[in-house]
PDB file of C-alpha atoms in Angstrom:
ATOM      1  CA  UNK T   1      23.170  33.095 -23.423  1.00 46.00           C
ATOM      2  CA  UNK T   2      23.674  35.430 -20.600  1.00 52.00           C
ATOM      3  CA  UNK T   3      27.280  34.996 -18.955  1.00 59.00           C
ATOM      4  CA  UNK T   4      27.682  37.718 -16.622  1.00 77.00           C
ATOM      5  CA  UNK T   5      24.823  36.387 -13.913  1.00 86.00           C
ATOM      6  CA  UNK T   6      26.724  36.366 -10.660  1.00 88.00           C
ATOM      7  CA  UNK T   7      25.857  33.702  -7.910  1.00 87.00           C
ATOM      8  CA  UNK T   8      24.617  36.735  -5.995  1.00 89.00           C
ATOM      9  CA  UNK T   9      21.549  37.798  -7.930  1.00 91.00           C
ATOM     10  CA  UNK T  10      20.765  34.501  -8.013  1.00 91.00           C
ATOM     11  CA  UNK T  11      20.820  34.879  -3.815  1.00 89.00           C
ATOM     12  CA  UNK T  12      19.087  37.651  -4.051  1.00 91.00           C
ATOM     13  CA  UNK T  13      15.977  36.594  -6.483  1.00 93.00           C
ATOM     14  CA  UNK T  14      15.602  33.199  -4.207  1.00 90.00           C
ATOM     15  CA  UNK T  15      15.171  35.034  -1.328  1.00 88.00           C
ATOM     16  CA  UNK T  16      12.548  37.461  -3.270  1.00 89.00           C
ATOM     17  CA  UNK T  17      10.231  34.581  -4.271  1.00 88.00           C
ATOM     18  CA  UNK T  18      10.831  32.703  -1.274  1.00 82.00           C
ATOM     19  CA  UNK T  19       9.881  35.825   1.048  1.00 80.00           C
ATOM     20  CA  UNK T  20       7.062  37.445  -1.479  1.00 81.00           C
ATOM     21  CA  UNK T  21       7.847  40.685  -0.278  1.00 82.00           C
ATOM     22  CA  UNK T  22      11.571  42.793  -1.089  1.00 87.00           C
ATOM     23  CA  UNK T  23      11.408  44.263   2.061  1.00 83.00           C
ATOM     24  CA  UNK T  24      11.478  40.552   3.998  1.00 79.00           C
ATOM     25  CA  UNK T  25      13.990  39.123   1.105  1.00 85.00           C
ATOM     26  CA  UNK T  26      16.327  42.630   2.456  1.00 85.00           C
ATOM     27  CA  UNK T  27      16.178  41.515   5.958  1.00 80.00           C
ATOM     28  CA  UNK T  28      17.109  37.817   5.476  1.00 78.00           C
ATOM     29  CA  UNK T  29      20.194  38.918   3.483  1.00 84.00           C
ATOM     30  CA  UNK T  30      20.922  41.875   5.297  1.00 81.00           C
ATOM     31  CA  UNK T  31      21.351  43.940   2.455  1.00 84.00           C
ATOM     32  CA  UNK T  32      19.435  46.869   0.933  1.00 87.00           C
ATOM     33  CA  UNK T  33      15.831  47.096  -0.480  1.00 88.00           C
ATOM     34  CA  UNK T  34      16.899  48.517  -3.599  1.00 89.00           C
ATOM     35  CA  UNK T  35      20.329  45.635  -3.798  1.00 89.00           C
ATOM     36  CA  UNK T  36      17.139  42.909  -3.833  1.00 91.00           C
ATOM     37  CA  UNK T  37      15.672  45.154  -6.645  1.00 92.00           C
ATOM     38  CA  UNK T  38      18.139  45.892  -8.539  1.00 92.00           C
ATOM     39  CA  UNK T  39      19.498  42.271  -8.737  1.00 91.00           C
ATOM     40  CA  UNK T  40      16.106  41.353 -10.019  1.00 93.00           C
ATOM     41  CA  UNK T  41      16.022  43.912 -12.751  1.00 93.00           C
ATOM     42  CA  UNK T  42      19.755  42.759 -13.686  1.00 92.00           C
ATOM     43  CA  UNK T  43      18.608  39.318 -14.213  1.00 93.00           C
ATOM     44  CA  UNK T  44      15.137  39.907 -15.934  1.00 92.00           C
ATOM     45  CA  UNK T  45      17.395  42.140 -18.001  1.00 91.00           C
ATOM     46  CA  UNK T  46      19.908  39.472 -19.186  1.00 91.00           C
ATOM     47  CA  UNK T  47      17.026  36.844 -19.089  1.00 91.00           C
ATOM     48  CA  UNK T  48      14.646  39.032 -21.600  1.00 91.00           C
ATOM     49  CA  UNK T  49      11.636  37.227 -19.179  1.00 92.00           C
ATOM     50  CA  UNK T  50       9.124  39.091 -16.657  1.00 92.00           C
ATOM     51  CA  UNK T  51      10.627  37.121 -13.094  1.00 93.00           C
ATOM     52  CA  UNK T  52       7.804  38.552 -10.700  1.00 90.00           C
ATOM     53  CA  UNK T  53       4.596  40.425 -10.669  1.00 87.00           C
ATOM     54  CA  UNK T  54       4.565  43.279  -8.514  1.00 84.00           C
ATOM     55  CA  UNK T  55       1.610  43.899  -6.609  1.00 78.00           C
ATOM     56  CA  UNK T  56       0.830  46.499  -3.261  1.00 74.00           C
ATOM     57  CA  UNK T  57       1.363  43.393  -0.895  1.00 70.00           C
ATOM     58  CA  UNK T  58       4.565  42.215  -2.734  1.00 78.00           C
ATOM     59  CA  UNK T  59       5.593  40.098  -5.308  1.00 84.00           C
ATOM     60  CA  UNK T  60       4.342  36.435  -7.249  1.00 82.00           C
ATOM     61  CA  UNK T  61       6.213  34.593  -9.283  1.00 86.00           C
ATOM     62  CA  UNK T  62       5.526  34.447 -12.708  1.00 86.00           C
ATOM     63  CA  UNK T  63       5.322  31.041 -14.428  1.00 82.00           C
ATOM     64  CA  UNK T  64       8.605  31.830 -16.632  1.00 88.00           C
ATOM     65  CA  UNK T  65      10.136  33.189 -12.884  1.00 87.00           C
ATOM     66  CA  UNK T  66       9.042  29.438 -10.937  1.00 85.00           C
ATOM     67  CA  UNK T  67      10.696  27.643 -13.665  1.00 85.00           C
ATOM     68  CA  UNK T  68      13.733  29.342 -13.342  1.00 91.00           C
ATOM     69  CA  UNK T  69      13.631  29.709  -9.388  1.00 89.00           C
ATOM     70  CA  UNK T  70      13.940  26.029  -9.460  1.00 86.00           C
ATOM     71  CA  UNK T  71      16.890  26.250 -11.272  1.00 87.00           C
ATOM     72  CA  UNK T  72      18.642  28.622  -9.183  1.00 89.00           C
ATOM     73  CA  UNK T  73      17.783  26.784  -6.182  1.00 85.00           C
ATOM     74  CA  UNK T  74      19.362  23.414  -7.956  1.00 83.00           C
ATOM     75  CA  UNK T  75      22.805  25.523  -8.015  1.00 86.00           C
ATOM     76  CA  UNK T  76      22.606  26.985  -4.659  1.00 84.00           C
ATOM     77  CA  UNK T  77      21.938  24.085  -3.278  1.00 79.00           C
ATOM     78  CA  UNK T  78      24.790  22.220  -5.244  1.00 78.00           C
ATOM     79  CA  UNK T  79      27.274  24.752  -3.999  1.00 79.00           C
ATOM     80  CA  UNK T  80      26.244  24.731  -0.635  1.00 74.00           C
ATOM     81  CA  UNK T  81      26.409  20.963  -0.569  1.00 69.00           C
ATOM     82  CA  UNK T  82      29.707  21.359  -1.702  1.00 70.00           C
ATOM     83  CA  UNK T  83      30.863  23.989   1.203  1.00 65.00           C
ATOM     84  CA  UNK T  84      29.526  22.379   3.536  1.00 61.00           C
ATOM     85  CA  UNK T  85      30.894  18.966   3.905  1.00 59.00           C
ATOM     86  CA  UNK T  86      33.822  17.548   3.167  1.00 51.00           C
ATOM     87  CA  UNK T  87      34.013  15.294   0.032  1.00 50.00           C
ATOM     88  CA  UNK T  88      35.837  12.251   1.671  1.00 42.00           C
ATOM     89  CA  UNK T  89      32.890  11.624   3.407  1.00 55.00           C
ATOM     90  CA  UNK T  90      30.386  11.413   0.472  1.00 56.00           C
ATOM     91  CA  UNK T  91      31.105   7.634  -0.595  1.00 55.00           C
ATOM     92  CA  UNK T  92      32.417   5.788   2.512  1.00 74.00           C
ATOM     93  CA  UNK T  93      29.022   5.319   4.070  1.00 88.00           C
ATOM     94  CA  UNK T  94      26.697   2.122   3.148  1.00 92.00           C
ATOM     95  CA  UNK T  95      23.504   1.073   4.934  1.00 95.00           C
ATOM     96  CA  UNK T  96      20.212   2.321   5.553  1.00 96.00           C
ATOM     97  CA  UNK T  97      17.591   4.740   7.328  1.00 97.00           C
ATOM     98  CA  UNK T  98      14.146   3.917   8.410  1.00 97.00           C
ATOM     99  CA  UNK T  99      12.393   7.300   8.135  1.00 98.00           C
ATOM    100  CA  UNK T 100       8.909   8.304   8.858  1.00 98.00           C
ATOM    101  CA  UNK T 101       7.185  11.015   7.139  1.00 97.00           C
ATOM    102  CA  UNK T 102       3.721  13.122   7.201  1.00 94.00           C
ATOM    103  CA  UNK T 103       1.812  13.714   4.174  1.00 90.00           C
ATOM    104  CA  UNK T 104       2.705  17.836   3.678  1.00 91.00           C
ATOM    105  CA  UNK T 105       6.313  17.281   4.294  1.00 93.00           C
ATOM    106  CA  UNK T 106       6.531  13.868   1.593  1.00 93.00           C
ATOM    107  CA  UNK T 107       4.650  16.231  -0.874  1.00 91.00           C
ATOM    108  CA  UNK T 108       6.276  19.829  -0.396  1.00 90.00           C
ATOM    109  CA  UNK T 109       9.317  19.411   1.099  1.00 91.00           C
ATOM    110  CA  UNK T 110      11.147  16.442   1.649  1.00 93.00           C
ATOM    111  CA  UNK T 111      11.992  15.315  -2.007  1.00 92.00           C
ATOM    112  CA  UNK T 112      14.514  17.717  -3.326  1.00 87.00           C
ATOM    113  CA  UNK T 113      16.089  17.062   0.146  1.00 91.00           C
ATOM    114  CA  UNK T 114      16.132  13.332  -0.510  1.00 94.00           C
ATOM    115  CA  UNK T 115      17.436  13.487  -3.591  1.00 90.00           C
ATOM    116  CA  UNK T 116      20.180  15.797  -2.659  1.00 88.00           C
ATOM    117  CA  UNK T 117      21.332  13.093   0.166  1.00 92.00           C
ATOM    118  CA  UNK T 118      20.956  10.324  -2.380  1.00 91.00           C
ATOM    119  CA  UNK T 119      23.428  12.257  -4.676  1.00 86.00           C
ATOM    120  CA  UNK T 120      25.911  12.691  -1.434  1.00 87.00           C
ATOM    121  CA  UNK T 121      25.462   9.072  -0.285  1.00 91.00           C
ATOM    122  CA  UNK T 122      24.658   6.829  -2.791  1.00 92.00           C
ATOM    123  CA  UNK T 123      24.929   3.539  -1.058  1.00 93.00           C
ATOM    124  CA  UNK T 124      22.758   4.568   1.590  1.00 95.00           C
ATOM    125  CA  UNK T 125      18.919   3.181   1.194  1.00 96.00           C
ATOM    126  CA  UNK T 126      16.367   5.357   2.318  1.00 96.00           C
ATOM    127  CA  UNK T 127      13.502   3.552   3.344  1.00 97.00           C
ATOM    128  CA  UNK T 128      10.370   5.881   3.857  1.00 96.00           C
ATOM    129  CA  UNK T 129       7.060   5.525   4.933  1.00 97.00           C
ATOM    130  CA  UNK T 130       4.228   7.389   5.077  1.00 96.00           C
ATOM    131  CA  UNK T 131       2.508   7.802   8.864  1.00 95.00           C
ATOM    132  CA  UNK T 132       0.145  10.278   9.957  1.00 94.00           C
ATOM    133  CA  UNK T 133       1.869  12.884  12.851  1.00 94.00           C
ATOM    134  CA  UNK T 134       0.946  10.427  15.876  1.00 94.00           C
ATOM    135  CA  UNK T 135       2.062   7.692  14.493  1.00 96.00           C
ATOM    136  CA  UNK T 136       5.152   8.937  13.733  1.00 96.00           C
ATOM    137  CA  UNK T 137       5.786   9.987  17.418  1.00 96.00           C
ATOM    138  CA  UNK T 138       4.574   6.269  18.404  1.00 96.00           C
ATOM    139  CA  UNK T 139       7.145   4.367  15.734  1.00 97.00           C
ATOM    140  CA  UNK T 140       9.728   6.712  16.389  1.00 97.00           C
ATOM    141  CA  UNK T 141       9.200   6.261  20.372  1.00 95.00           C
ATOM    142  CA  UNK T 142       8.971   2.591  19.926  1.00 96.00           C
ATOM    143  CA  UNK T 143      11.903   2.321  17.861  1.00 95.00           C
ATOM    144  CA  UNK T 144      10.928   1.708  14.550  1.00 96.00           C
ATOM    145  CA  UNK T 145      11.541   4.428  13.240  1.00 97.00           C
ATOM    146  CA  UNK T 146      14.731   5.948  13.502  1.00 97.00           C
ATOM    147  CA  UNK T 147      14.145   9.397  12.590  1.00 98.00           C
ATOM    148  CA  UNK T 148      10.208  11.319  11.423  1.00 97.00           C
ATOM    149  CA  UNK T 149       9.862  14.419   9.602  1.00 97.00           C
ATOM    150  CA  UNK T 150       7.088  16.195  10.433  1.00 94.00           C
ATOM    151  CA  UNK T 151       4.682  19.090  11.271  1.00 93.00           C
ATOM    152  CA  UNK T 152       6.531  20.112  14.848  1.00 93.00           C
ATOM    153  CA  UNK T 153       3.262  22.856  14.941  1.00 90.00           C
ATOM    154  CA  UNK T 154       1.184  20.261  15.518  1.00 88.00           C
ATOM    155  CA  UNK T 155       2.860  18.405  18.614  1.00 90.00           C
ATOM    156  CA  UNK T 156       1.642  19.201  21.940  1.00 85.00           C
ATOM    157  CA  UNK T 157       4.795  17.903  23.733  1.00 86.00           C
ATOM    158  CA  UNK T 158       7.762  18.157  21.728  1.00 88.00           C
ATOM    159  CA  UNK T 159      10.029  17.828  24.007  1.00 90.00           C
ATOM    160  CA  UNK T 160       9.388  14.107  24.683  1.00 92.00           C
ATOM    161  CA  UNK T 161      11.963  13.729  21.674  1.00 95.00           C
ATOM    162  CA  UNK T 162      15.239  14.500  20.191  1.00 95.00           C
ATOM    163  CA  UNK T 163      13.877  17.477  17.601  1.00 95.00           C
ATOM    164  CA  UNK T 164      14.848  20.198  15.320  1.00 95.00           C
ATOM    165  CA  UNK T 165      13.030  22.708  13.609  1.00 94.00           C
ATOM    166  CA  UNK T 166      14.162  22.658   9.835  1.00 93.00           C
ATOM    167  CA  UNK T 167      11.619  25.240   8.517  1.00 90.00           C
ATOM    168  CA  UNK T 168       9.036  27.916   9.789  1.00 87.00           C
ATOM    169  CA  UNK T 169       6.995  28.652   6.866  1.00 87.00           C
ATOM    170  CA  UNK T 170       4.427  31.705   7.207  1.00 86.00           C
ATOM    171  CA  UNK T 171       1.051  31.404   7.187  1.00 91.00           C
ATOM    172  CA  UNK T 172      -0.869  33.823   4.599  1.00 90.00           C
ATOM    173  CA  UNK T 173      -4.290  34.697   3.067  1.00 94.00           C
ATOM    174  CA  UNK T 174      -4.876  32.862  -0.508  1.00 95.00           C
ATOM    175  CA  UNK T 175      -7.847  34.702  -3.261  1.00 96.00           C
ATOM    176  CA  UNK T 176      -8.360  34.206  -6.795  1.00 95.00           C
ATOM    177  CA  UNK T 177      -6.899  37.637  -8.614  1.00 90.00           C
ATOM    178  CA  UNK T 178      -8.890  40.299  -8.542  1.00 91.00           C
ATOM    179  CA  UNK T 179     -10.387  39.433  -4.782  1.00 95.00           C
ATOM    180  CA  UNK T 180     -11.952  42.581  -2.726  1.00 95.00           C
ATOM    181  CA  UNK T 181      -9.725  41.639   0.486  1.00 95.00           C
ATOM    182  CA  UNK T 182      -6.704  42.106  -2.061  1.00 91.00           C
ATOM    183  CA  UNK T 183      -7.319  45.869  -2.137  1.00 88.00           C
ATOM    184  CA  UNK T 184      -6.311  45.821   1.600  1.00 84.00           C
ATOM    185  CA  UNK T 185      -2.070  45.926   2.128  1.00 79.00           C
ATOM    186  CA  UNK T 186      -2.879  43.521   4.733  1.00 85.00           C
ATOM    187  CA  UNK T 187      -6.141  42.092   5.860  1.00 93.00           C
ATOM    188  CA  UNK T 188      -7.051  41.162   9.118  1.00 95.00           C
ATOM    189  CA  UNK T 189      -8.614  37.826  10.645  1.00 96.00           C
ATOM    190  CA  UNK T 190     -11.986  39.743  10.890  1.00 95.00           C
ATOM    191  CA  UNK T 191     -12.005  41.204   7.391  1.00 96.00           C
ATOM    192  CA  UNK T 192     -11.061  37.202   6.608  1.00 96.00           C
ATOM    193  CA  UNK T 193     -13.949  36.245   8.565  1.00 96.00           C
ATOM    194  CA  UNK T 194     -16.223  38.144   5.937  1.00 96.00           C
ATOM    195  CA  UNK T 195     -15.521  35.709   3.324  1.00 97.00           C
ATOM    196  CA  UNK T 196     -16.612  32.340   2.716  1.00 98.00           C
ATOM    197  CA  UNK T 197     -13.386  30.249   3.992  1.00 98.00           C
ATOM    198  CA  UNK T 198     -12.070  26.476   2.374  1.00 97.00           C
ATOM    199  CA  UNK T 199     -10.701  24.482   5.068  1.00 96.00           C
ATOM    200  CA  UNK T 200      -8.307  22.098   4.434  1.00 95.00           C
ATOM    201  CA  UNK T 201      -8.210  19.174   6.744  1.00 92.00           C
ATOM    202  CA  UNK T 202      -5.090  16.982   5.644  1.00 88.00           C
ATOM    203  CA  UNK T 203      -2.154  16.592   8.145  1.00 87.00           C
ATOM    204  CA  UNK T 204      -4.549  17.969  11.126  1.00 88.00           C
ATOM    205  CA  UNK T 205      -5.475  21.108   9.279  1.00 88.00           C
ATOM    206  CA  UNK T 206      -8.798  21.753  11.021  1.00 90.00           C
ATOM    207  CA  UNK T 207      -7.111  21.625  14.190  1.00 89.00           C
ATOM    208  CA  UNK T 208      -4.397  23.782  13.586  1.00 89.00           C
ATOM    209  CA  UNK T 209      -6.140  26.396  11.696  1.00 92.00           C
ATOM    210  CA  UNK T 210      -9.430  26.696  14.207  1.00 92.00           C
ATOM    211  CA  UNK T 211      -6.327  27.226  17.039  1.00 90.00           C
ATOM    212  CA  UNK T 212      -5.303  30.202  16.406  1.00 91.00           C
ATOM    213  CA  UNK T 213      -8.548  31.446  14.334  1.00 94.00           C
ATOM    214  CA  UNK T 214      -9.833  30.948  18.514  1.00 93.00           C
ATOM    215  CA  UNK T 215      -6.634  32.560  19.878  1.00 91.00           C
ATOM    216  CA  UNK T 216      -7.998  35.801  18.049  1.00 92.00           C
ATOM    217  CA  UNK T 217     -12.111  35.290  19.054  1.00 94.00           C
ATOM    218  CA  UNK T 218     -12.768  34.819  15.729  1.00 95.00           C
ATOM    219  CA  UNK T 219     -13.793  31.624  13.642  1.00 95.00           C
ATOM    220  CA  UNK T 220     -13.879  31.494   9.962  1.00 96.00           C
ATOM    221  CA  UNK T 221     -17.068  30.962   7.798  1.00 97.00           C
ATOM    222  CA  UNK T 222     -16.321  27.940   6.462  1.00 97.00           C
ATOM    223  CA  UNK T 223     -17.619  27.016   2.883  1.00 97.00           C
ATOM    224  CA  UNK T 224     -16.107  23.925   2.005  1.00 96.00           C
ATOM    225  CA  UNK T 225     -13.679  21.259   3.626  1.00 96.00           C
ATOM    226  CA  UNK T 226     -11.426  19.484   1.467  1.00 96.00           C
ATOM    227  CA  UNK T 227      -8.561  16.799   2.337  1.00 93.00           C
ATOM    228  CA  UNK T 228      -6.929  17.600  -1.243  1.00 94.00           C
ATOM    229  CA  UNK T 229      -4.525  19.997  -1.895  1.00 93.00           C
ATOM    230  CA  UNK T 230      -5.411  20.551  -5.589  1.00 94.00           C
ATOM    231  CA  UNK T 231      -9.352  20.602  -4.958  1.00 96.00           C
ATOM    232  CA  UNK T 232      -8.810  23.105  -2.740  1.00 96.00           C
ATOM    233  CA  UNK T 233      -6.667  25.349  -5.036  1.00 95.00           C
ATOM    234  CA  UNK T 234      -9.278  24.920  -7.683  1.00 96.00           C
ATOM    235  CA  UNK T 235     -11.982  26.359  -5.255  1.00 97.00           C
ATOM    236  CA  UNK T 236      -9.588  29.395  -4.316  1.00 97.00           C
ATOM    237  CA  UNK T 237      -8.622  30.191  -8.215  1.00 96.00           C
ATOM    238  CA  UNK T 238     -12.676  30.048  -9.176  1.00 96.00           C
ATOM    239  CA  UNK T 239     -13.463  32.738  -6.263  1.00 96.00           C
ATOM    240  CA  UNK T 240     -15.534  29.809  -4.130  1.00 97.00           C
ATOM    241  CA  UNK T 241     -13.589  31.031  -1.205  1.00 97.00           C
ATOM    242  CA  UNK T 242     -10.205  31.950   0.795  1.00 98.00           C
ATOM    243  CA  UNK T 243      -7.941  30.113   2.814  1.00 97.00           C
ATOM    244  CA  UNK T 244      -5.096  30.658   4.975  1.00 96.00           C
ATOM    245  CA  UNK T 245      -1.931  27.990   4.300  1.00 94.00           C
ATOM    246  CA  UNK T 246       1.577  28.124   4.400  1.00 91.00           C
ATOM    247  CA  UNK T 247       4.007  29.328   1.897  1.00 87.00           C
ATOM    248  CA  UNK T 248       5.242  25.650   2.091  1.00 87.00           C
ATOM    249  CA  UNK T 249       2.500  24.561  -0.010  1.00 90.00           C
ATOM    250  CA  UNK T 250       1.615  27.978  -2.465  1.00 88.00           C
ATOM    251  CA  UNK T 251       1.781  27.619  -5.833  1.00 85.00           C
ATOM    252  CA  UNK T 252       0.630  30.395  -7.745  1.00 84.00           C
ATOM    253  CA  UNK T 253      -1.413  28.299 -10.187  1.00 85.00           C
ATOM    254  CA  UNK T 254      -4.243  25.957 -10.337  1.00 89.00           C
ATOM    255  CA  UNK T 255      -4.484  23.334 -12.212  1.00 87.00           C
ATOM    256  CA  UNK T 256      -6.765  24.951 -14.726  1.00 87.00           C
ATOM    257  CA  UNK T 257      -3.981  27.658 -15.114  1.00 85.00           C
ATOM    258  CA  UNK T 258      -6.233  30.023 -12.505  1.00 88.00           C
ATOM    259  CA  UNK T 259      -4.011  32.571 -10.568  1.00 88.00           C
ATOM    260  CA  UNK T 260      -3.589  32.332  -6.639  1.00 91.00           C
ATOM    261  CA  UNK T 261      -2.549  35.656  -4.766  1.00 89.00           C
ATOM    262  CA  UNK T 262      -0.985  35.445  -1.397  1.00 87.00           C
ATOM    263  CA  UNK T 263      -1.501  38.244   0.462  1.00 86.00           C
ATOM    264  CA  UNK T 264       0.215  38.285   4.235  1.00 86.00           C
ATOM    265  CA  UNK T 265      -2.240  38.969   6.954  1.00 90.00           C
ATOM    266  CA  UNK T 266      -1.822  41.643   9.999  1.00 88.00           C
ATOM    267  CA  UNK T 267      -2.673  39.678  12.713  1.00 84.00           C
ATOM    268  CA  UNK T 268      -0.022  37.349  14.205  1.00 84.00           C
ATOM    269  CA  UNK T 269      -0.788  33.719  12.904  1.00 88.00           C
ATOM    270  CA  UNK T 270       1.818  31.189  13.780  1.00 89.00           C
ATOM    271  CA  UNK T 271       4.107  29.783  11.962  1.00 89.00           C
ATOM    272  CA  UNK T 272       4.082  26.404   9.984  1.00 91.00           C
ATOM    273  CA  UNK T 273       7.004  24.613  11.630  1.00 92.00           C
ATOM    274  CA  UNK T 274       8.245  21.344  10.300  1.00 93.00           C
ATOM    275  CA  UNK T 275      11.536  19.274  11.790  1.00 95.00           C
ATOM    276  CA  UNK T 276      12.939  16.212  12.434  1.00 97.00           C
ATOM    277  CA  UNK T 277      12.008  14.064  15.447  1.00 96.00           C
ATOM    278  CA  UNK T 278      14.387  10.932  17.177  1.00 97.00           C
ATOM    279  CA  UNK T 279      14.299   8.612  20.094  1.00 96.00           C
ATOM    280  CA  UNK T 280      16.100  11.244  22.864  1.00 92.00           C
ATOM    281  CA  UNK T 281      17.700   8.175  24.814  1.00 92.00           C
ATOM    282  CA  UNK T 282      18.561   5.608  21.601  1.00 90.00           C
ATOM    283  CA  UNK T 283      21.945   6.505  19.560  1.00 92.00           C
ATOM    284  CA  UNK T 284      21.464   6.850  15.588  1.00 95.00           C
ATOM    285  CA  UNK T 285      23.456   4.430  13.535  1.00 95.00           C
ATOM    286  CA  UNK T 286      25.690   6.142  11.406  1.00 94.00           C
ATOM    287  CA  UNK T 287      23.453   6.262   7.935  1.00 95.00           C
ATOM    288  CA  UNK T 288      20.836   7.856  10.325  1.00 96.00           C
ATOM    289  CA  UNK T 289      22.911   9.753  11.976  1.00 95.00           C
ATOM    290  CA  UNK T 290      24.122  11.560   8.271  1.00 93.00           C
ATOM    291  CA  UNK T 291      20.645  12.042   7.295  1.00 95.00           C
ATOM    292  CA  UNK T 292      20.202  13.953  10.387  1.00 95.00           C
ATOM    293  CA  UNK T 293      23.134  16.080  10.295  1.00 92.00           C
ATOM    294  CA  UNK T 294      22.447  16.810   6.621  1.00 91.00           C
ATOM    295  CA  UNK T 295      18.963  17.753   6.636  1.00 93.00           C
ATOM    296  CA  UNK T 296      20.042  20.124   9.686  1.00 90.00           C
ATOM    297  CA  UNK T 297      22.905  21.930   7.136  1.00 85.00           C
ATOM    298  CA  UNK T 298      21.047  21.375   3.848  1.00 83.00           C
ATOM    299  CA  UNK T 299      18.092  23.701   5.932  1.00 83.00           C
ATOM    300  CA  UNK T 300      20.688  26.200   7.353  1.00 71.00           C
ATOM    301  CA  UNK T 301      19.272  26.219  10.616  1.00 48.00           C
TER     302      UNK T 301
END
C-alpha cells in the first residue's frame, strides 16, 4: 500500500483528467508541464496501474485511472470542505430548500455536490425537482422555487436573475478510436462537417449546438438525433457518427465497453456554462441561502 502519495500529485492528476491535455492541467495550476508529468508518473509508479493514455491531442483516462480519479476527487473535496468553512456552522442549521434542476446538471453534476451539502448539513431537506430550463426561470421568478441549477448557455437574458456561473465546461469533438479526424491535432468545424454528425437534443441541444455551428457558416451533416445520452454514446463508439458535447458529460466508455476519444477542436466553440439562478429582489431563507454559498465555494469560482 503506497504511503508516500502527497496531496499534491493527487492535485496534479485531477487537473490532468479533468483538462485532457498537460499543457491546460499546467496552466490551471500554474506550475510546469513536466511537474503535471512527473506527478503522474510518481503515482502510476506507486500505484503499479496505467492512469492515462497518451495520445497526439492529449490524454484519456484509463478505466483503472476513472476509478481512482473519483477517489481523489472524494479527498479533495473532503479537505476543501473542511478549509473552507468553519465547523460550528455544519449542524446548527435545520429546514429546507426548494431547488429546481435541468436534466444535464441532475445527471452529471449536481449529485456529488448534493451529497457533499447533505454530509455538511444534515438536517437540512433538499427538495428537488426536475424542470426543463424555462420552467425553471418561470418557478424560480414566481417564487416557487427558491434557487435552479441550470444550463446558464442556454438563457437569452440572464440577467433578469440573481446568477452565478459554477462551471464552464469545454465543448470538444467525440469519435470511436481509430477515427480519420483523430489523425488531425485539432480538427476544424469544416473537417467536422465531413462526417456524419449525432445530434443530441436533450436540455435544448439542437439549439445550442446549430448556434454556434451558424456562427461559423457551417452546419453539421446530421445522421441521427437522439434525446439519450447513452444511445448516443453507443452510436459514437460503433463509428455511426461524431458529435460535439461537453466534457461535463464524456465518459470514455460505452456501455458495450467501446472507447470514446475526445479530441479538442480549433475553432472557438463556446463554452458549456452551468450556474445557479434566484429571485434578484426576494431574500433566501437561511437553508437556501447555505446551499447557495456552498455550491459557490464547493465550485471555486
Amino acid at each position: 500500500m503506497p504511503k508516500d502519495i502527497t496531496l499534491r500529485q493527487l492535485r496534479y492528476f485531477s487537473a490532468a483528467a479533468r483538462s485532457g491535455r498537460l499543457s491546460m492541467a499546467a496552466t490551471d495550476e500554474h506550475v510546469s508541464q513536466s511537474a503535471i508529468t512527473n506527478a503522474v508518473l510518481a503515482l502510476e509508479a506507486q500505484l503499479g496501474v496505467r492512469l492515462f493514455d497518451r495520445h497526439p491531442h492529449g490524454v484519456t483516462l484509463t478505466p483503472e485511472g476513472h476509478r481512482f480519479h473519483l477517489r481523489a476527487r472524494e479527498v479533495l473535496d473532503t479537505l476543501e470542505d473542511a478549509l473552507r468553512e468553519p465547523g460550528f456552522q455544519r449542524y446548527a442549521l435545520r429546514g429546507s430548500v426548494r431547488i429546481a434542476a435541468s436534466y444535464t446538471v441532475l445527471g452529471y453534476f449536481l449529485p456529488d455536490l448534493l451529497a457533499r451539502f447533505r454530509k455538511r448539513y444534515p438536517d437540512v431537506v433538499l427538495e428537488l425537482v426536475d424542470m426543463d430550463r424555462p420552467a425553471i426561470e418561470a418557478a424560480v421568478a414566481s417564487g416557487e422555487m427558491e434557487l435552479g441549477v441550470a444550463l446558464l448557455s442556454n438563457m437569452e437574458k440572464r440577467q433578469r436573475f440573481g446568477h452565478h456561473v459554477l462551471v464552464k465546461s469545454r465543448r470538444q469533438l467525440w469519435t470511436a478510436a481509430g477515427h480519420p479526424l483523430l489523425e488531425r491535432p485539432a480538427p476544424t468545424l469544416a473537417d467536422i462537417a465531413g462526417h456524419p454528425y449525432i445530434l443530441l437534443e436533450m436540455d435544448e441541444g439542437e439549439q445550442s449546438t446549430l448556434g454556434y455551428w451558424q456562427a461559423h457558416g457551417l452546419r453539421p451533416d446530421i445522421a441521427f438525433r437522439t434525446r439519450s445520452m447513452e444511445a448516443l454514446r453507443g452510436l459514437v463508439a460503433h463509428g455511426f457518427g461524431v458529435t460535439m458535447l461537453s466534457d461535463m458529460v464524456y465518459r470514455p466508455w460505452s456501455l458495450e465497453g467501446r472507447k470514446i476519444e475526445a479530441v479538442p477542436i480549433a475553432d472557438a466553440v463556446p463554452a458549456m456554462e452551468a450556474g445557479l439562478l434566484w429571485h434578484p429582489r426576494a431574500a433566501l431563507a437561511r437553508p437556501a441561502e447555505a446551499f447557495r454559498q456552498f455550491m459557490i465555494y464547493a465550485c471555486g469560482t
